[in-house]
DNA sequence: CCCTTACCCTGATAGC
DNA sequence: TGCTATCAGGGTAAGG
Protein backbone atom coordinates (compact mmCIF):
# COMPACT_ATOMS: atom_id res chain seq x y z
CA UNK A 1 0.00 0.00 0.00
CA UNK A 2 1.74 3.15 -1.16
CA UNK A 3 1.94 5.83 1.51
CA UNK A 4 4.16 8.92 1.60
CA UNK A 5 7.54 7.10 1.54
CA UNK A 6 6.47 4.85 -1.33
CA UNK A 7 5.01 7.73 -3.36
CA UNK A 8 8.14 9.79 -2.67
CA UNK A 9 10.25 6.89 -3.98
CA UNK A 10 8.17 6.73 -7.15
CA UNK A 11 8.46 10.51 -7.55
CA UNK A 12 12.25 10.40 -7.36
CA UNK A 13 12.40 7.52 -9.82
CA UNK A 14 10.17 9.36 -12.29
CA UNK A 15 12.35 12.46 -12.01
CA UNK A 16 15.35 10.38 -13.06
CA UNK A 17 13.72 8.65 -16.01
CA UNK A 18 10.88 10.57 -17.60
CA UNK A 19 11.87 14.24 -17.91
CA UNK A 20 12.23 16.27 -21.09
CA UNK A 21 10.94 13.62 -23.51
CA UNK A 22 7.88 14.46 -25.61
CA UNK A 23 4.84 12.30 -24.93
CA UNK A 24 3.94 10.83 -28.31
CA UNK A 25 0.54 9.44 -27.39
CA UNK A 26 -1.17 7.05 -25.08
CA UNK A 27 -3.76 4.37 -24.55
CA UNK A 28 -6.47 4.11 -21.89
CA UNK A 29 -7.27 0.46 -21.23
CA UNK A 30 -9.66 1.00 -18.31
CA UNK A 31 -11.85 4.03 -18.67
CA UNK A 32 -12.62 4.57 -14.97
CA UNK A 33 -8.90 5.09 -14.28
CA UNK A 34 -9.37 8.45 -15.97
CA UNK A 35 -10.70 10.88 -13.38
CA UNK A 36 -10.47 13.98 -15.60
CA UNK A 37 -11.21 14.69 -18.34
CA UNK A 38 -13.60 11.77 -18.76
CA UNK A 39 -13.23 11.86 -22.54
CA UNK A 40 -10.23 9.73 -23.56
CA UNK A 41 -9.44 11.76 -26.69
CA UNK A 42 -9.61 15.01 -24.77
CA UNK A 43 -7.19 13.60 -22.19
CA UNK A 44 -4.74 12.30 -24.79
CA UNK A 45 -4.94 15.44 -26.94
CA UNK A 46 -4.11 17.53 -23.88
CA UNK A 47 -0.86 15.73 -23.08
CA UNK A 48 0.37 14.59 -26.50
CA UNK A 49 3.33 16.65 -27.67
CA UNK A 50 4.14 17.90 -24.18
CA UNK A 51 7.08 16.84 -22.05
CA UNK A 52 7.39 16.42 -18.31
CA UNK A 53 9.48 19.20 -16.74
CA UNK A 54 9.45 17.65 -13.25
CA UNK A 55 7.39 15.55 -10.87
CA UNK A 56 6.19 16.70 -7.46
CA UNK A 57 4.56 14.81 -4.62
CA UNK A 58 1.76 16.30 -2.52
CA UNK A 59 0.55 13.89 0.15
CA UNK A 60 0.03 10.67 -1.79
CA UNK A 61 -0.62 12.49 -5.08
CA UNK A 62 1.94 12.71 -7.87
CA UNK A 63 1.90 15.81 -10.07
CA UNK A 64 3.85 16.20 -13.31
CA UNK A 65 4.41 19.69 -14.75
CA UNK A 66 3.89 19.52 -18.51
CA UNK A 67 5.65 21.92 -20.89
CA UNK A 68 5.90 22.46 -24.65
CA UNK A 69 9.15 22.69 -26.64
CA UNK A 70 9.58 26.31 -25.52
CA UNK A 71 9.21 25.39 -21.87
CA UNK A 72 5.77 26.99 -21.65
CA UNK A 73 3.36 25.33 -19.22
CA UNK A 74 0.84 23.01 -20.86
CA UNK A 75 -0.95 21.96 -17.68
CA UNK A 76 -0.25 19.02 -15.45
CA UNK A 77 -0.69 15.30 -15.11
CA UNK A 78 -1.93 13.95 -11.75
CA UNK A 79 -1.74 10.37 -10.49
CA UNK A 80 -2.96 8.69 -7.30
CA UNK A 81 -1.85 5.07 -6.81
CA UNK A 82 -4.51 4.37 -4.14
CA UNK A 83 -4.26 0.72 -3.03
CA UNK A 84 -2.42 -1.16 -5.72
CA UNK A 85 -1.38 1.30 -8.40
CA UNK A 86 2.12 1.13 -9.90
CA UNK A 87 3.85 3.46 -12.36
CA UNK A 88 6.42 1.54 -14.38
CA UNK A 89 9.00 2.82 -16.88
CA UNK A 90 9.25 0.07 -19.49
CA UNK A 91 10.06 -0.82 -23.06
CA UNK A 92 6.84 -0.76 -25.09
CA UNK A 93 7.46 -4.34 -26.15
CA UNK A 94 7.09 -5.57 -22.56
CA UNK A 95 4.01 -7.83 -22.37
CA UNK A 96 0.83 -5.99 -21.38
CA UNK A 97 -0.12 -7.49 -18.04
CA UNK A 98 -3.75 -8.17 -17.18
CA UNK A 99 -3.98 -5.17 -14.86
CA UNK A 100 -2.53 -2.55 -17.19
CA UNK A 101 -4.88 0.47 -17.05
CA UNK A 102 -3.12 3.27 -18.94
CA UNK A 103 -0.05 3.71 -21.14
CA UNK A 104 1.87 6.82 -22.16
CA UNK A 105 4.29 6.46 -25.07
CA UNK A 106 7.70 8.13 -25.14
CA UNK A 107 10.55 8.21 -27.72
CA UNK A 108 12.92 5.25 -28.18
CA UNK A 109 10.07 2.77 -27.68
CA UNK A 110 9.78 3.53 -24.00
CA UNK A 111 6.59 4.03 -22.03
CA UNK A 112 5.15 4.98 -18.67
CA UNK A 113 2.66 2.28 -17.76
CA UNK A 114 0.01 2.48 -15.02
CA UNK A 115 -0.72 -1.00 -13.62
CA UNK A 116 -3.40 -1.30 -10.94
CA UNK A 117 -4.94 -4.57 -9.78
CA UNK A 118 -7.82 -3.22 -7.72
CA UNK A 119 -8.55 -0.33 -10.07
CA UNK A 120 -8.92 2.33 -7.36
CA UNK A 121 -6.08 4.38 -8.80
CA UNK A 122 -6.82 7.58 -10.72
CA UNK A 123 -5.18 9.76 -13.37
CA UNK A 124 -6.06 13.42 -14.04
CA UNK A 125 -5.22 15.66 -16.96
CA UNK A 126 -5.10 19.24 -15.66
CA UNK A 127 -5.59 21.87 -18.38
CA UNK A 128 -3.21 24.84 -18.73
CA UNK A 129 -3.78 27.82 -16.43
CA UNK A 130 -5.85 25.69 -14.06
CA UNK A 131 -4.92 25.21 -10.40
CA UNK A 132 -4.59 21.45 -9.79
CA UNK A 133 -6.82 21.60 -6.71
CA UNK A 134 -9.67 22.73 -8.93
CA UNK A 135 -9.52 19.41 -10.80
CA UNK A 136 -8.18 17.15 -8.04
CA UNK A 137 -10.56 18.00 -5.19
CA UNK A 138 -8.60 15.82 -2.77
CA UNK A 139 -5.86 18.48 -2.78
CA UNK A 140 -8.13 21.19 -1.39
CA UNK A 141 -8.18 20.11 2.24
CA UNK A 142 -4.71 18.55 2.26
CA UNK A 143 -2.78 19.23 5.46
CA UNK A 144 0.85 20.32 5.70
CA UNK A 145 3.64 18.16 4.38
CA UNK A 146 5.21 16.45 7.40
CA UNK A 147 8.72 17.54 6.34
CA UNK A 148 7.75 21.17 5.76
CA UNK A 149 8.79 23.89 8.20
CA UNK A 150 5.18 24.60 9.11
CA UNK A 151 4.59 21.11 10.48
CA UNK A 152 5.84 21.89 13.97
CA UNK A 153 4.92 20.52 17.39
CA UNK A 154 3.04 23.76 18.02
CA UNK A 155 1.10 23.37 14.78
CA UNK A 156 0.14 19.82 15.73
CA UNK A 157 -0.94 20.87 19.23
CA UNK A 158 -3.08 23.64 17.78
CA UNK A 159 -4.77 21.31 15.30
CA UNK A 160 -5.44 18.56 17.86
CA UNK A 161 -6.66 20.46 20.90
CA UNK A 162 -10.27 20.83 19.75
CA UNK A 163 -10.73 17.49 18.06
CA UNK A 164 -12.94 14.98 19.90
CA UNK A 165 -11.94 12.07 17.71
CA UNK A 166 -9.62 9.10 17.95
CA UNK A 167 -6.08 10.19 17.10
CA UNK A 168 -5.67 7.26 14.69
CA UNK A 169 -8.68 8.37 12.67
CA UNK A 170 -7.30 11.90 12.39
CA UNK A 171 -3.89 10.65 11.27
CA UNK A 172 -5.53 8.78 8.39
CA UNK A 173 -7.36 11.89 7.24
CA UNK A 174 -5.07 13.93 5.07
CA UNK A 175 -6.28 17.25 6.52
CA UNK A 176 -4.16 16.93 9.67
CA UNK A 177 -0.90 15.95 7.98
CA UNK A 178 -0.36 14.81 4.39
CA UNK A 179 0.67 11.32 3.32
CA UNK A 180 0.16 9.05 6.32
CA UNK A 181 -1.71 5.76 5.75
CA UNK A 182 -2.67 2.84 7.92
CA UNK A 183 0.76 1.26 8.30
CA UNK A 184 2.75 4.37 9.22
CA UNK A 185 -0.09 5.60 11.46
CA UNK A 186 -0.02 2.41 13.55
CA UNK A 187 3.77 2.43 13.71
CA UNK A 188 3.95 6.10 14.70
CA UNK A 189 1.39 5.59 17.47
CA UNK A 190 3.34 2.62 18.82
CA UNK A 191 6.60 4.58 18.82
CA UNK A 192 4.94 7.41 20.71
CA UNK A 193 3.20 5.12 23.22
CA UNK A 194 -0.30 6.35 22.37
CA UNK A 195 -3.38 4.16 22.05
CA UNK A 196 -5.09 4.66 18.68
CA UNK A 197 -8.45 5.27 20.36
CA UNK A 198 -7.26 8.21 22.44
CA UNK A 199 -9.19 11.41 21.83
CA UNK A 200 -6.93 13.91 20.09
CA UNK A 201 -7.95 16.72 22.50
CA UNK A 202 -6.96 14.59 25.49
CA UNK A 203 -3.37 14.00 24.39
CA UNK A 204 -0.84 15.54 26.73
CA UNK A 205 1.79 17.98 25.58
CA UNK A 206 4.45 15.30 25.99
CA UNK A 207 2.44 12.80 23.95
CA UNK A 208 2.03 15.25 21.07
CA UNK A 209 5.77 15.96 21.13
CA UNK A 210 6.46 12.23 20.97
CA UNK A 211 3.90 11.75 18.20
CA UNK A 212 5.41 14.55 16.12
CA UNK A 213 8.85 12.99 16.46
CA UNK A 214 7.56 9.49 15.72
CA UNK A 215 5.74 10.59 12.55
CA UNK A 216 8.93 12.13 11.17
CA UNK A 217 11.01 9.10 12.16
CA UNK A 218 8.82 6.39 10.62
CA UNK A 219 8.34 8.37 7.40
CA UNK A 220 12.04 9.23 7.06
CA UNK A 221 13.01 5.60 7.65
CA UNK A 222 10.52 4.58 4.98
CA UNK A 223 11.98 7.06 2.50
CA UNK A 224 15.56 6.02 3.34
CA UNK A 225 14.68 2.41 2.56
CA UNK A 226 13.05 3.31 -0.74
CA UNK A 227 9.52 2.63 0.43
CA UNK A 228 10.14 -1.04 0.94
CA UNK A 229 9.95 -1.08 4.70
CA UNK A 230 6.68 -2.92 5.14
CA UNK A 231 5.62 -4.14 1.73
CA UNK A 232 6.57 -5.69 -1.57
CA UNK A 233 6.29 -2.24 -3.14
CA UNK A 234 8.14 -1.84 -6.43
CA UNK A 235 9.88 1.22 -7.77
CA UNK A 236 9.34 2.59 -11.27
CA UNK A 237 11.81 0.18 -12.82
CA UNK A 238 9.97 -2.76 -11.25
CA UNK A 239 12.76 -3.55 -8.81
CA UNK A 240 11.38 -5.20 -5.71
CA UNK A 241 12.21 -4.11 -2.22
CA UNK A 242 13.86 -6.23 0.38
CA UNK A 243 11.23 -6.24 3.14
CA UNK A 244 14.03 -4.76 5.20
CA UNK A 245 11.71 -3.21 7.74
CA UNK A 246 10.21 -4.92 10.72
CA UNK A 247 6.83 -3.61 11.86
CA UNK A 248 6.37 -3.03 15.57
CA UNK A 249 2.62 -3.61 15.43
CA UNK A 250 1.17 -3.40 11.92
CA UNK A 251 -0.11 -6.78 10.73
CA UNK A 252 1.02 -8.46 13.96
CA UNK A 253 -2.38 -9.21 15.56
CA UNK A 254 -2.03 -11.91 18.23
CA UNK A 255 1.76 -11.91 18.05
CA UNK A 256 4.03 -10.92 20.92
CA UNK A 257 4.99 -7.25 21.26
CA UNK A 258 8.64 -6.84 20.30
CA UNK A 259 9.20 -4.73 23.42
CA UNK A 260 7.16 -6.32 26.23
CA UNK A 261 5.80 -9.59 24.85
CA UNK A 262 2.15 -8.67 25.33
CA UNK A 263 -0.21 -9.94 22.60
CA UNK A 264 -0.79 -7.28 19.92
CA UNK A 265 -4.44 -6.26 19.69
CA UNK A 266 -6.47 -5.30 16.64
CA UNK A 267 -9.56 -3.12 16.56
CA UNK A 268 -11.61 -1.38 13.89
CA UNK A 269 -11.51 2.40 13.74
CA UNK A 270 -13.23 4.30 10.96
CA UNK A 271 -13.45 1.05 9.00
CA UNK A 272 -9.69 0.47 9.19
CA UNK A 273 -7.84 -2.08 11.27
CA UNK A 274 -5.67 -0.63 14.02
CA UNK A 275 -2.89 -2.65 15.62
CA UNK A 276 -1.44 -1.74 19.01
CA UNK A 277 0.23 -3.06 22.14
CA UNK A 278 -2.15 -2.54 25.11
CA UNK A 279 0.78 -2.30 27.52
CA UNK A 280 3.32 -0.16 25.64
CA UNK A 281 0.66 2.20 24.30
CA UNK A 282 -0.88 3.19 27.60
CA UNK A 283 1.28 6.00 28.93
CA UNK A 284 0.52 9.63 29.62
C1' DC B 1 -20.42 21.46 11.14
C1' DC B 2 -18.96 17.08 12.87
C1' DC B 3 -18.59 12.45 12.58
C1' DT B 4 -19.58 7.64 10.83
C1' DT B 5 -20.53 4.41 7.35
C1' DA B 6 -20.91 2.42 2.65
C1' DC B 7 -18.86 1.98 -1.57
C1' DC B 8 -15.63 1.11 -5.33
C1' DC B 9 -12.57 -3.67 -6.68
C1' DT B 10 -9.69 -8.02 -7.07
C1' DG B 11 -6.84 -11.51 -5.12
C1' DA B 12 -5.46 -14.04 -1.16
C1' DT B 13 -6.90 -16.83 2.37
C1' DA B 14 -9.93 -19.19 5.64
C1' DG B 15 -13.63 -22.30 6.30
C1' DC B 16 -16.71 -25.95 4.99
C1' DT C 1 -10.62 -30.71 -4.55
C1' DG C 2 -13.59 -26.96 -5.08
C1' DC C 3 -16.70 -23.81 -3.76
C1' DT C 4 -18.23 -19.63 -1.04
C1' DA C 5 -17.41 -16.09 2.41
C1' DT C 6 -14.46 -12.76 4.27
C1' DC C 7 -11.04 -9.36 4.36
C1' DA C 8 -7.77 -5.69 2.89
C1' DG C 9 -7.94 -0.41 2.31
C1' DG C 10 -7.70 5.53 0.18
C1' DG C 11 -10.65 8.69 -0.70
C1' DT C 12 -15.20 10.34 -1.50
C1' DA C 13 -20.06 10.77 -0.99
C1' DA C 14 -24.03 10.14 1.51
C1' DG C 15 -26.34 9.73 5.86
C1' DG C 16 -27.12 10.59 10.92
XYZ file of C-alpha atoms (C1' of nucleotides) in Angstrom:
316
model
C 0.000 0.000 0.000
C 1.743 3.147 -1.162
C 1.942 5.834 1.507
C 4.157 8.925 1.599
C 7.536 7.103 1.539
C 6.468 4.851 -1.329
C 5.013 7.727 -3.358
C 8.140 9.792 -2.672
C 10.245 6.892 -3.976
C 8.166 6.727 -7.153
C 8.456 10.505 -7.554
C 12.249 10.398 -7.356
C 12.396 7.523 -9.816
C 10.169 9.364 -12.285
C 12.350 12.464 -12.005
C 15.350 10.383 -13.057
C 13.719 8.649 -16.011
C 10.877 10.573 -17.602
C 11.870 14.236 -17.910
C 12.227 16.269 -21.092
C 10.938 13.621 -23.511
C 7.877 14.464 -25.606
C 4.835 12.301 -24.935
C 3.945 10.830 -28.314
C 0.542 9.444 -27.389
C -1.171 7.045 -25.080
C -3.756 4.367 -24.550
C -6.467 4.111 -21.890
C -7.267 0.460 -21.230
C -9.659 0.996 -18.307
C -11.850 4.025 -18.669
C -12.619 4.568 -14.970
C -8.904 5.092 -14.281
C -9.371 8.452 -15.974
C -10.695 10.882 -13.377
C -10.470 13.982 -15.597
C -11.206 14.690 -18.345
C -13.595 11.770 -18.764
C -13.228 11.857 -22.535
C -10.226 9.726 -23.565
C -9.444 11.756 -26.692
C -9.610 15.010 -24.772
C -7.188 13.602 -22.194
C -4.740 12.296 -24.789
C -4.942 15.438 -26.944
C -4.111 17.527 -23.876
C -0.865 15.731 -23.082
C 0.374 14.585 -26.504
C 3.331 16.652 -27.672
C 4.138 17.903 -24.183
C 7.083 16.839 -22.054
C 7.388 16.424 -18.306
C 9.476 19.195 -16.744
C 9.453 17.645 -13.253
C 7.389 15.550 -10.870
C 6.186 16.700 -7.461
C 4.559 14.810 -4.616
C 1.759 16.298 -2.520
C 0.548 13.893 0.154
C 0.031 10.673 -1.795
C -0.625 12.492 -5.081
C 1.939 12.705 -7.875
C 1.901 15.811 -10.067
C 3.845 16.204 -13.307
C 4.413 19.685 -14.748
C 3.890 19.522 -18.513
C 5.652 21.915 -20.893
C 5.900 22.461 -24.649
C 9.151 22.691 -26.637
C 9.579 26.312 -25.523
C 9.213 25.385 -21.870
C 5.769 26.994 -21.649
C 3.359 25.327 -19.224
C 0.843 23.013 -20.858
C -0.951 21.959 -17.680
C -0.250 19.020 -15.449
C -0.690 15.300 -15.112
C -1.927 13.945 -11.751
C -1.741 10.367 -10.488
C -2.959 8.685 -7.297
C -1.852 5.070 -6.813
C -4.505 4.369 -4.144
C -4.261 0.720 -3.033
C -2.421 -1.162 -5.719
C -1.378 1.295 -8.397
C 2.120 1.126 -9.901
C 3.850 3.455 -12.364
C 6.425 1.543 -14.378
C 9.001 2.817 -16.875
C 9.248 0.071 -19.487
C 10.061 -0.819 -23.065
C 6.843 -0.755 -25.087
C 7.460 -4.344 -26.149
C 7.086 -5.573 -22.560
C 4.006 -7.831 -22.375
C 0.831 -5.990 -21.381
C -0.119 -7.487 -18.039
C -3.747 -8.175 -17.179
C -3.979 -5.172 -14.861
C -2.533 -2.545 -17.185
C -4.883 0.472 -17.049
C -3.124 3.274 -18.938
C -0.050 3.706 -21.136
C 1.873 6.824 -22.159
C 4.286 6.458 -25.075
C 7.698 8.131 -25.143
C 10.547 8.206 -27.718
C 12.922 5.252 -28.178
C 10.068 2.766 -27.677
C 9.782 3.529 -24.000
C 6.585 4.032 -22.032
C 5.154 4.976 -18.670
C 2.660 2.276 -17.755
C 0.006 2.476 -15.021
C -0.725 -0.996 -13.622
C -3.401 -1.302 -10.936
C -4.937 -4.571 -9.777
C -7.820 -3.215 -7.718
C -8.546 -0.330 -10.068
C -8.921 2.328 -7.362
C -6.076 4.378 -8.802
C -6.818 7.583 -10.725
C -5.182 9.762 -13.371
C -6.061 13.419 -14.039
C -5.219 15.663 -16.958
C -5.101 19.240 -15.660
C -5.592 21.866 -18.380
C -3.212 24.836 -18.730
C -3.776 27.820 -16.433
C -5.847 25.690 -14.062
C -4.916 25.207 -10.402
C -4.587 21.450 -9.794
C -6.821 21.599 -6.706
C -9.673 22.734 -8.928
C -9.521 19.415 -10.798
C -8.181 17.150 -8.038
C -10.560 17.996 -5.193
C -8.596 15.825 -2.769
C -5.860 18.476 -2.775
C -8.134 21.189 -1.387
C -8.183 20.108 2.239
C -4.708 18.554 2.263
C -2.778 19.228 5.460
C 0.847 20.318 5.696
C 3.641 18.158 4.376
C 5.215 16.445 7.398
C 8.720 17.538 6.342
C 7.753 21.169 5.761
C 8.789 23.890 8.204
C 5.179 24.597 9.111
C 4.594 21.113 10.483
C 5.836 21.895 13.974
C 4.919 20.524 17.392
C 3.036 23.758 18.019
C 1.098 23.369 14.784
C 0.141 19.820 15.733
C -0.940 20.866 19.233
C -3.084 23.645 17.784
C -4.772 21.311 15.300
C -5.444 18.560 17.860
C -6.665 20.465 20.896
C -10.272 20.835 19.745
C -10.735 17.488 18.055
C -12.944 14.982 19.901
C -11.935 12.069 17.707
C -9.623 9.104 17.954
C -6.082 10.188 17.103
C -5.669 7.265 14.692
C -8.680 8.369 12.673
C -7.298 11.899 12.389
C -3.895 10.648 11.271
C -5.531 8.777 8.389
C -7.364 11.886 7.238
C -5.074 13.925 5.069
C -6.278 17.251 6.523
C -4.160 16.930 9.669
C -0.904 15.951 7.978
C -0.365 14.810 4.389
C 0.668 11.322 3.323
C 0.157 9.046 6.321
C -1.710 5.762 5.745
C -2.669 2.840 7.915
C 0.760 1.265 8.297
C 2.751 4.370 9.217
C -0.090 5.603 11.464
C -0.025 2.410 13.551
C 3.767 2.428 13.707
C 3.954 6.105 14.704
C 1.391 5.592 17.472
C 3.338 2.623 18.815
C 6.596 4.577 18.820
C 4.939 7.408 20.711
C 3.202 5.116 23.216
C -0.305 6.347 22.375
C -3.385 4.158 22.050
C -5.091 4.660 18.676
C -8.453 5.268 20.361
C -7.261 8.212 22.444
C -9.194 11.408 21.831
C -6.934 13.909 20.086
C -7.952 16.715 22.495
C -6.958 14.590 25.489
C -3.368 14.000 24.389
C -0.842 15.545 26.728
C 1.786 17.983 25.577
C 4.446 15.297 25.990
C 2.437 12.800 23.952
C 2.029 15.248 21.075
C 5.769 15.964 21.128
C 6.460 12.227 20.972
C 3.904 11.748 18.199
C 5.412 14.554 16.117
C 8.851 12.994 16.464
C 7.558 9.487 15.716
C 5.737 10.586 12.551
C 8.930 12.127 11.169
C 11.007 9.096 12.163
C 8.816 6.392 10.618
C 8.336 8.374 7.398
C 12.040 9.232 7.064
C 13.015 5.600 7.651
C 10.518 4.577 4.977
C 11.984 7.061 2.495
C 15.558 6.021 3.335
C 14.675 2.415 2.565
C 13.051 3.310 -0.741
C 9.524 2.630 0.427
C 10.142 -1.045 0.942
C 9.947 -1.081 4.701
C 6.680 -2.922 5.138
C 5.619 -4.136 1.730
C 6.570 -5.686 -1.569
C 6.292 -2.235 -3.139
C 8.135 -1.840 -6.427
C 9.883 1.219 -7.772
C 9.340 2.592 -11.267
C 11.812 0.183 -12.816
C 9.972 -2.758 -11.249
C 12.763 -3.549 -8.813
C 11.382 -5.200 -5.708
C 12.213 -4.111 -2.218
C 13.858 -6.232 0.384
C 11.232 -6.243 3.137
C 14.031 -4.764 5.204
C 11.713 -3.214 7.741
C 10.206 -4.924 10.723
C 6.832 -3.613 11.862
C 6.370 -3.026 15.573
C 2.623 -3.605 15.434
C 1.171 -3.398 11.918
C -0.108 -6.777 10.733
C 1.017 -8.461 13.961
C -2.381 -9.208 15.558
C -2.033 -11.907 18.233
C 1.758 -11.907 18.049
C 4.031 -10.923 20.918
C 4.987 -7.253 21.257
C 8.643 -6.843 20.301
C 9.195 -4.726 23.418
C 7.162 -6.325 26.230
C 5.804 -9.588 24.846
C 2.147 -8.672 25.329
C -0.207 -9.937 22.601
C -0.794 -7.275 19.918
C -4.438 -6.260 19.692
C -6.469 -5.299 16.640
C -9.556 -3.116 16.563
C -11.611 -1.381 13.887
C -11.507 2.399 13.739
C -13.233 4.301 10.958
C -13.453 1.049 9.004
C -9.688 0.470 9.188
C -7.841 -2.081 11.272
C -5.671 -0.633 14.020
C -2.892 -2.654 15.622
C -1.439 -1.742 19.011
C 0.230 -3.060 22.144
C -2.149 -2.536 25.112
C 0.784 -2.295 27.524
C 3.325 -0.159 25.641
C 0.658 2.204 24.302
C -0.880 3.187 27.600
C 1.275 6.002 28.935
C 0.522 9.630 29.620
C -20.415 21.458 11.142
C -18.959 17.083 12.869
C -18.593 12.449 12.579
C -19.581 7.635 10.833
C -20.534 4.414 7.353
C -20.908 2.424 2.649
C -18.856 1.981 -1.566
C -15.626 1.110 -5.332
C -12.567 -3.672 -6.682
C -9.687 -8.020 -7.070
C -6.839 -11.505 -5.116
C -5.456 -14.042 -1.162
C -6.897 -16.834 2.366
C -9.928 -19.190 5.638
C -13.629 -22.296 6.300
C -16.713 -25.946 4.990
C -10.622 -30.705 -4.548
C -13.587 -26.957 -5.082
C -16.702 -23.812 -3.765
C -18.226 -19.626 -1.038
C -17.405 -16.094 2.415
C -14.456 -12.758 4.270
C -11.042 -9.365 4.363
C -7.775 -5.690 2.886
C -7.943 -0.407 2.307
C -7.697 5.528 0.176
C -10.653 8.690 -0.699
C -15.201 10.343 -1.502
C -20.063 10.767 -0.993
C -24.031 10.137 1.510
C -26.338 9.729 5.856
C -27.121 10.592 10.921
